[in-house]
Amino acid sequence: MRISELSRASGVPVATIKYYLREGLLPRGETTSATQAVYSSAHLRRLRLIRALAEVGDVPLARIRGVLDAVDDEQIGPHLLLGTALYQLDSDAPAEEDDSADQARQTAERLLSGLGWRTYSGSPARGRLVRALATLDRLGLTIPPEVLSRYAELAHEAAERDLELLDAAAPREEIVERAIAITVLMEQTFTALHRMAQEDISAGRFGTGAPGC
Amino acid sequence: MRISELSRASGVPVATIKYYLREGLLPRGETTSATQAVYSSAHLRRLRLIRALAEVGDVPLARIRGVLDAVDDEQIGPHLLLGTALYQLDSDAPAEEDDSADQARQTAERLLSGLGWRTYSGSPARGRLVRALATLDRLGLTIPPEVLSRYAELAHEAAERDLELLDAAAPREEIVERAIAITVLMEQTFTALHRMAQEDISAGRFGTGAPGC
């Protein structure tokens, strides 16, 4: 298809598609003349993934590029690939160093070794967990270990449902593209439900009424 | 305490504190001379909350201001307040209008009316849910209703644990400050555990190994 058709099919303006092409987020189409190129369904799929990450997942373009570079690296097998891609989504902000950070690191270590999950100890998600726990501690909020364990169980069950949505028989690139979309979008789905559940419980505890909007 | 002591106690540089004062995120201290002001433990608490939202929650300053304005509005009771504050955290990006959006809106409506949660129909979290489901649909991923229902149950249980961390006997301003911190930080905690759980399950399905870092 032409770039105009790609735009219609994806709902992405031609100027934005050209920007993605220039930035190397989207591979060039096949050139058919000095001024024209044609694009395939792989381009359309890729374009939809970029939009999903950028618009709904709020993932910055530089990080999307990291994710897509991993997808395009044929050396990497599905699990490593998914890991590498997921790792690009998380910021690598170092934890502030203080007693709260030390304690949070120990809590995370105890929790994860108790769970026996196969996760890489340098995973940015672990860094995110440590930062969240340390910040809670600095605010005087200590999360009881049983709350954290239960949280981990709930998260694991959510993740099981997520990965059931994958068709393991699909081609490698498709599996990974879908896995990334599922990760980012099911996380958004969970966050939305989590906030609405908090609203529901808060209504039960403090009385109802629509917020003053 | 003086601004230098406030800086030491909070770990926030004096220049940043002055910036927050100028921007109205932090109330002025009590002036003791032409060049000096003193700050209370309420300032310290507020400063820690701002840092927690900005650094760990990735909440933009403009949105933090909206949250704090709601906290400072004494007209608003605890539930409305928490709702209003939470609503500031979510962006109000309108959903793209197409068949996927219509379908997502119906799915969300069916799910939420089935659950009977007390949530405001104009809640930005509901908008977030609709956007996520519509984007999944555009990528050819339809989430089965039973997966969504189970997700909602998991989210509700997580939210119950969150609100148990609140001390309902504390003063109104403190309850709300803590509730906001818990919302944002337990969400980060859950997201981190969710991603590690996905890594664990992916390792089981596709074989292990640390991502190529």
XYZ file of C-alpha atoms in Angstrom:
426
model
C 0.000 0.000 0.000
C 0.980 3.660 -0.493
C 1.764 5.958 2.425
C -1.693 7.569 2.080
C -3.342 4.167 2.408
C -1.111 3.287 5.352
C -2.261 6.530 6.963
C -5.940 5.751 6.378
C -5.647 2.181 7.635
C -3.757 3.170 10.794
C -5.426 6.497 11.538
C -1.935 8.034 11.781
C -1.409 11.279 9.759
C 1.031 11.069 6.812
C 3.285 13.727 8.410
C 3.593 11.593 11.567
C 4.397 8.481 9.520
C 7.128 10.446 7.714
C 8.489 11.557 11.070
C 8.628 7.932 12.306
C 10.396 6.929 9.050
C 12.979 9.708 9.483
C 13.526 8.746 13.124
C 13.999 5.098 12.177
C 11.047 3.904 14.286
C 9.356 2.509 11.204
C 11.393 0.681 8.505
C 11.425 2.281 5.023
C 8.936 0.920 2.490
C 9.977 -0.706 -0.753
C 10.823 2.034 -3.277
C 8.861 1.773 -6.512
C 9.969 5.060 -8.089
C 12.005 8.148 -7.193
C 9.092 9.538 -5.161
C 7.062 6.500 -4.178
C 7.358 3.560 -1.833
C 4.969 0.775 -0.882
C 4.297 -0.517 2.599
C 3.213 -3.937 3.839
C 0.947 -5.227 6.610
C 4.107 -5.503 8.779
C 4.425 -1.708 8.527
C 0.806 -1.297 9.542
C 1.256 -3.618 12.523
C 4.404 -1.804 13.609
C 2.713 1.574 13.253
C -0.201 0.472 15.428
C 2.215 -0.756 18.083
C 4.093 2.565 18.113
C 0.822 4.468 18.519
C -0.366 2.141 21.289
C 2.857 2.607 23.258
C 3.056 6.353 22.698
C -0.579 7.336 23.165
C -1.967 4.914 25.673
C 1.163 3.705 27.413
C 2.732 7.180 27.607
C 6.046 5.597 26.577
C 8.479 8.266 25.245
C 9.629 7.825 21.626
C 13.283 7.270 22.625
C 12.209 4.320 24.748
C 9.933 2.949 22.013
C 12.985 2.943 19.742
C 14.825 0.784 22.298
C 11.912 -1.643 22.404
C 11.723 -1.881 18.600
C 15.497 -2.271 18.225
C 15.235 -5.317 20.477
C 12.351 -6.702 18.399
C 14.416 -6.245 15.219
C 17.512 -7.952 16.635
C 17.083 -11.463 15.247
C 19.836 -12.801 17.516
C 17.571 -12.587 20.544
C 15.169 -15.459 21.347
C 11.576 -14.872 22.519
C 12.165 -14.777 26.291
C 15.318 -12.674 26.164
C 13.578 -10.496 23.639
C 10.538 -9.907 25.776
C 12.782 -9.216 28.747
C 14.976 -6.824 26.797
C 11.946 -5.078 25.370
C 10.269 -4.801 28.783
C 13.478 -3.494 30.310
C 13.377 -0.594 27.880
C 10.020 0.476 29.282
C 11.319 1.072 32.774
C 13.437 4.053 33.662
C 16.786 3.344 35.208
C 16.594 6.133 37.781
C 18.941 5.163 40.612
C 17.459 4.913 44.089
C 18.449 7.664 46.510
C 20.929 6.206 49.029
C 19.775 6.293 52.643
C 18.478 3.949 55.366
C 15.076 3.751 53.704
C 16.715 2.601 50.462
C 18.770 -0.046 52.284
C 15.716 -1.347 54.063
C 13.652 -1.349 50.859
C 16.393 -3.300 49.064
C 16.374 -5.921 51.830
C 12.588 -6.143 51.807
C 12.532 -6.625 48.022
C 15.316 -9.227 48.245
C 13.467 -11.201 50.941
C 10.185 -11.030 49.067
C 11.627 -12.106 45.708
C 13.808 -14.890 47.035
C 10.799 -16.195 48.961
C 8.712 -16.164 45.784
C 11.373 -17.937 43.730
C 10.471 -15.996 40.575
C 12.864 -16.323 37.660
C 13.754 -12.670 37.301
C 17.050 -11.009 36.573
C 18.427 -9.290 39.682
C 19.387 -6.234 37.608
C 15.840 -5.870 36.283
C 14.650 -2.241 36.201
C 11.312 -3.444 37.592
C 13.153 -4.495 40.752
C 14.643 -0.989 40.906
C 11.144 0.422 40.589
C 9.944 -1.771 43.469
C 12.845 -0.643 45.682
C 12.218 3.043 44.878
C 8.496 2.731 45.674
C 9.132 0.931 48.988
C 11.883 3.372 50.013
C 9.630 6.347 49.255
C 6.778 4.825 51.262
C 9.198 4.316 54.151
C 10.347 7.961 53.966
C 6.695 8.988 54.235
C 6.397 6.877 57.387
C 4.460 4.106 55.647
C 5.770 0.592 56.136
C 4.017 -2.074 54.101
C 3.573 -5.276 56.154
C 5.322 -8.304 54.532
C 2.018 -10.199 54.238
C 0.523 -7.328 52.233
C 3.509 -7.431 49.865
C 3.283 -11.214 49.472
C -0.402 -11.009 48.690
C 0.276 -8.186 46.238
C 2.843 -10.425 44.534
C 0.289 -13.255 44.269
C -2.268 -10.912 42.726
C 0.325 -9.569 40.269
C 1.374 -13.096 39.317
C -2.179 -14.126 38.614
C -2.718 -11.017 36.476
C 0.484 -11.833 34.558
C -0.673 -15.432 33.969
C -3.874 -14.125 32.382
C -1.809 -11.721 30.261
C 0.433 -14.401 28.828
C -2.534 -16.664 28.069
C -3.555 -14.007 25.557
C -0.430 -14.841 23.510
C -0.485 -17.301 20.677
C 2.824 -19.140 21.072
C 2.552 -20.552 17.544
C 2.756 -17.114 15.877
C 6.003 -15.943 14.203
C 8.661 -14.604 16.603
C 8.271 -10.924 15.655
C 4.515 -11.077 16.041
C 4.702 -12.822 19.428
C 6.968 -10.121 20.755
C 5.006 -7.221 19.315
C 1.849 -8.623 20.863
C 3.583 -9.385 24.164
C 4.743 -5.766 24.419
C 1.275 -4.454 23.599
C -0.256 -6.796 26.183
C 2.272 -5.778 28.852
C 1.724 -2.070 28.410
C -2.018 -2.116 27.808
C -2.990 -4.683 30.435
C -0.939 -2.671 32.914
C -3.031 0.379 31.974
C -6.168 -1.722 32.300
C -5.131 -2.878 35.755
C -4.182 0.636 36.872
C -7.564 1.980 35.736
C -9.424 -0.782 37.597
C -7.189 -0.337 40.665
C -8.057 3.383 40.862
C -11.758 2.756 40.387
C -11.635 0.049 43.068
C -9.957 2.543 45.418
C -12.747 5.009 44.648
C -15.345 2.336 45.430
C -13.730 1.395 48.741
C -13.196 5.028 49.682
C -16.907 5.654 49.004
C -17.710 2.817 51.408
C -15.460 4.228 54.101
C -15.934 7.963 53.768
C -19.394 8.282 52.138
C -20.287 8.652 48.468
C -20.792 11.456 45.987
C -19.195 12.384 42.716
C -15.934 14.315 43.078
C -16.273 18.031 42.557
C -15.575 18.303 38.847
C 12.883 25.025 61.308
C 14.840 27.157 58.827
C 14.861 26.412 55.095
C 18.344 24.839 55.421
C 17.048 22.443 58.082
C 13.971 21.687 55.977
C 16.343 20.853 53.134
C 18.456 18.543 55.300
C 15.420 16.769 56.804
C 13.766 16.208 53.422
C 16.837 15.624 51.253
C 15.476 18.276 48.856
C 17.981 20.995 47.794
C 17.256 24.555 49.019
C 16.995 25.813 45.414
C 14.289 23.235 44.689
C 12.383 24.185 47.852
C 12.521 27.830 46.774
C 11.207 26.823 43.350
C 8.267 24.955 44.947
C 7.557 28.016 47.143
C 7.558 30.325 44.099
C 5.300 27.945 42.171
C 2.878 27.763 45.100
C 3.286 23.988 45.539
C 4.534 24.507 49.093
C 2.904 27.131 51.366
C 5.157 29.995 52.551
C 6.761 29.618 55.966
C 6.076 31.983 58.829
C 8.211 35.114 58.332
C 10.457 35.905 61.309
C 12.475 38.727 59.723
C 12.866 40.421 56.348
C 15.048 37.566 55.101
C 14.016 34.596 57.217
C 11.040 32.289 57.542
C 10.427 29.188 59.640
C 8.825 25.993 58.465
C 6.793 23.363 60.338
C 6.493 19.582 60.194
C 3.477 20.138 57.906
C 5.882 21.700 55.376
C 8.193 18.713 55.689
C 5.312 16.291 55.164
C 4.084 18.225 52.143
C 7.583 18.381 50.671
C 8.024 14.620 50.995
C 4.694 14.063 49.279
C 5.667 16.336 46.364
C 8.955 14.441 45.944
C 7.230 11.077 46.129
C 4.735 12.044 43.426
C 7.298 13.731 41.187
C 10.179 11.294 41.481
C 8.612 7.915 41.970
C 5.138 8.476 40.567
C 6.368 10.472 37.542
C 3.484 12.873 38.127
C 4.118 16.220 36.347
C 4.311 19.303 38.613
C 1.207 20.901 37.077
C -0.791 17.853 38.057
C 0.728 17.731 41.543
C -0.507 21.295 41.987
C -4.046 20.151 41.149
C -3.788 17.371 43.730
C -2.503 19.739 46.440
C -5.120 22.400 45.644
C -7.773 19.770 46.319
C -6.078 18.813 49.622
C -6.043 22.480 50.663
C -9.707 23.082 49.842
C -11.308 22.626 53.263
C -14.797 22.536 51.743
C -14.187 19.047 50.387
C -14.825 16.004 52.616
C -12.457 12.976 52.698
C -14.080 10.851 50.000
C -14.713 13.692 47.563
C -11.250 14.913 48.340
C -9.559 11.628 47.609
C -11.619 11.323 44.428
C -10.789 14.852 43.317
C -7.120 14.347 44.122
C -7.003 11.008 42.295
C -8.786 12.510 39.317
C -5.957 15.004 38.964
C -3.503 12.145 38.496
C -5.155 10.839 35.354
C -4.892 12.589 32.048
C -8.134 13.513 30.362
C -6.988 12.541 26.870
C -10.160 11.871 24.868
C -10.502 8.455 23.295
C -10.153 8.335 19.512
C -13.639 7.837 18.039
C -14.071 4.672 16.010
C -15.704 1.241 16.247
C -13.017 0.008 18.656
C -13.761 2.937 20.995
C -17.519 2.259 20.880
C -16.983 -1.384 21.623
C -14.532 -0.610 24.441
C -17.018 1.817 25.982
C -19.701 -0.859 25.954
C -17.350 -3.453 27.424
C -16.337 -1.086 30.247
C -19.983 -0.181 30.894
C -21.015 -3.841 31.102
C -18.084 -4.723 33.342
C -18.594 -1.831 35.764
C -22.356 -2.130 36.026
C -21.907 -5.852 36.708
C -19.418 -5.076 39.462
C -21.653 -2.469 41.088
C -18.656 -0.327 42.121
C -19.470 3.128 43.409
C -17.480 5.106 40.866
C -18.297 8.317 39.088
C -19.164 7.671 35.428
C -17.017 10.644 34.372
C -13.969 9.302 36.221
C -10.731 9.685 34.240
C -9.821 6.131 35.295
C -12.820 4.913 33.324
C -11.526 6.896 30.335
C -8.158 5.193 30.791
C -9.822 1.768 30.810
C -11.735 2.570 27.616
C -8.587 3.831 25.859
C -6.620 0.708 26.834
C -9.373 -1.669 25.687
C -9.908 0.243 22.427
C -6.177 0.173 21.673
C -6.003 -3.572 22.375
C -8.935 -4.053 20.006
C -7.201 -2.017 17.265
C -4.191 -4.342 17.654
C -6.498 -7.310 17.128
C -6.456 -8.294 20.802
C -9.842 -8.860 22.399
C -9.766 -9.470 26.135
C -12.328 -12.147 27.110
C -14.944 -10.826 29.609
C -13.925 -13.409 32.220
C -10.309 -12.156 32.114
C -11.545 -8.596 32.686
C -13.798 -9.678 35.576
C -10.955 -11.527 37.234
C -8.666 -8.544 36.687
C -11.278 -6.365 38.420
C -11.406 -8.774 41.387
C -7.618 -8.709 41.699
C -7.584 -4.895 41.490
C -10.313 -4.656 44.133
C -8.409 -6.875 46.515
C -5.233 -4.823 46.006
C -7.241 -1.638 46.687
C -8.682 -3.134 49.895
C -5.147 -3.789 51.145
C -4.171 -0.223 50.194
C -6.943 1.408 52.169
C -6.245 -0.763 55.214
C -2.920 1.084 55.415
C -4.837 4.282 56.216
C -5.468 5.396 59.764
C -9.028 6.761 59.595
C -8.560 8.536 62.942
C -5.820 10.861 61.638
C -6.604 14.521 60.811
C -8.299 15.108 57.425
C -5.266 16.622 55.696
C -3.011 13.801 56.831
C -5.461 11.092 55.742
C -5.625 12.566 52.278
C -1.886 13.129 51.921
C -1.276 9.519 52.935
C -4.063 8.225 50.725
C -2.504 9.955 47.715
C 0.942 8.593 48.551
C -0.482 5.099 48.984
C -2.394 5.297 45.698
C 0.597 6.367 43.661
C 3.240 4.257 45.378
C 1.264 1.039 45.751
C 0.403 1.374 42.068
C 4.147 1.555 41.323
C 4.685 -1.419 43.617
C 2.041 -3.415 41.799
C 3.370 -2.450 38.364
C 6.889 -3.535 39.350
C 5.632 -6.891 40.659
C 3.413 -7.337 37.590
C 6.396 -6.887 35.238
C 8.576 -9.247 37.253
C 5.749 -11.798 37.289
C 5.511 -11.513 33.494
C 9.253 -12.073 33.293
C 8.915 -15.172 35.486
C 6.069 -16.617 33.407
C 7.825 -15.775 30.156
C 10.923 -17.612 31.461
C 8.716 -20.660 32.092
C 7.221 -20.532 28.610
C 10.154 -19.487 26.456
C 13.193 -20.616 28.479
C 15.298 -18.591 30.909
C 18.349 -16.389 30.734
C 19.037 -12.793 31.683
C 18.054 -10.255 29.047
C 20.887 -9.023 26.888
C 22.073 -6.059 28.928
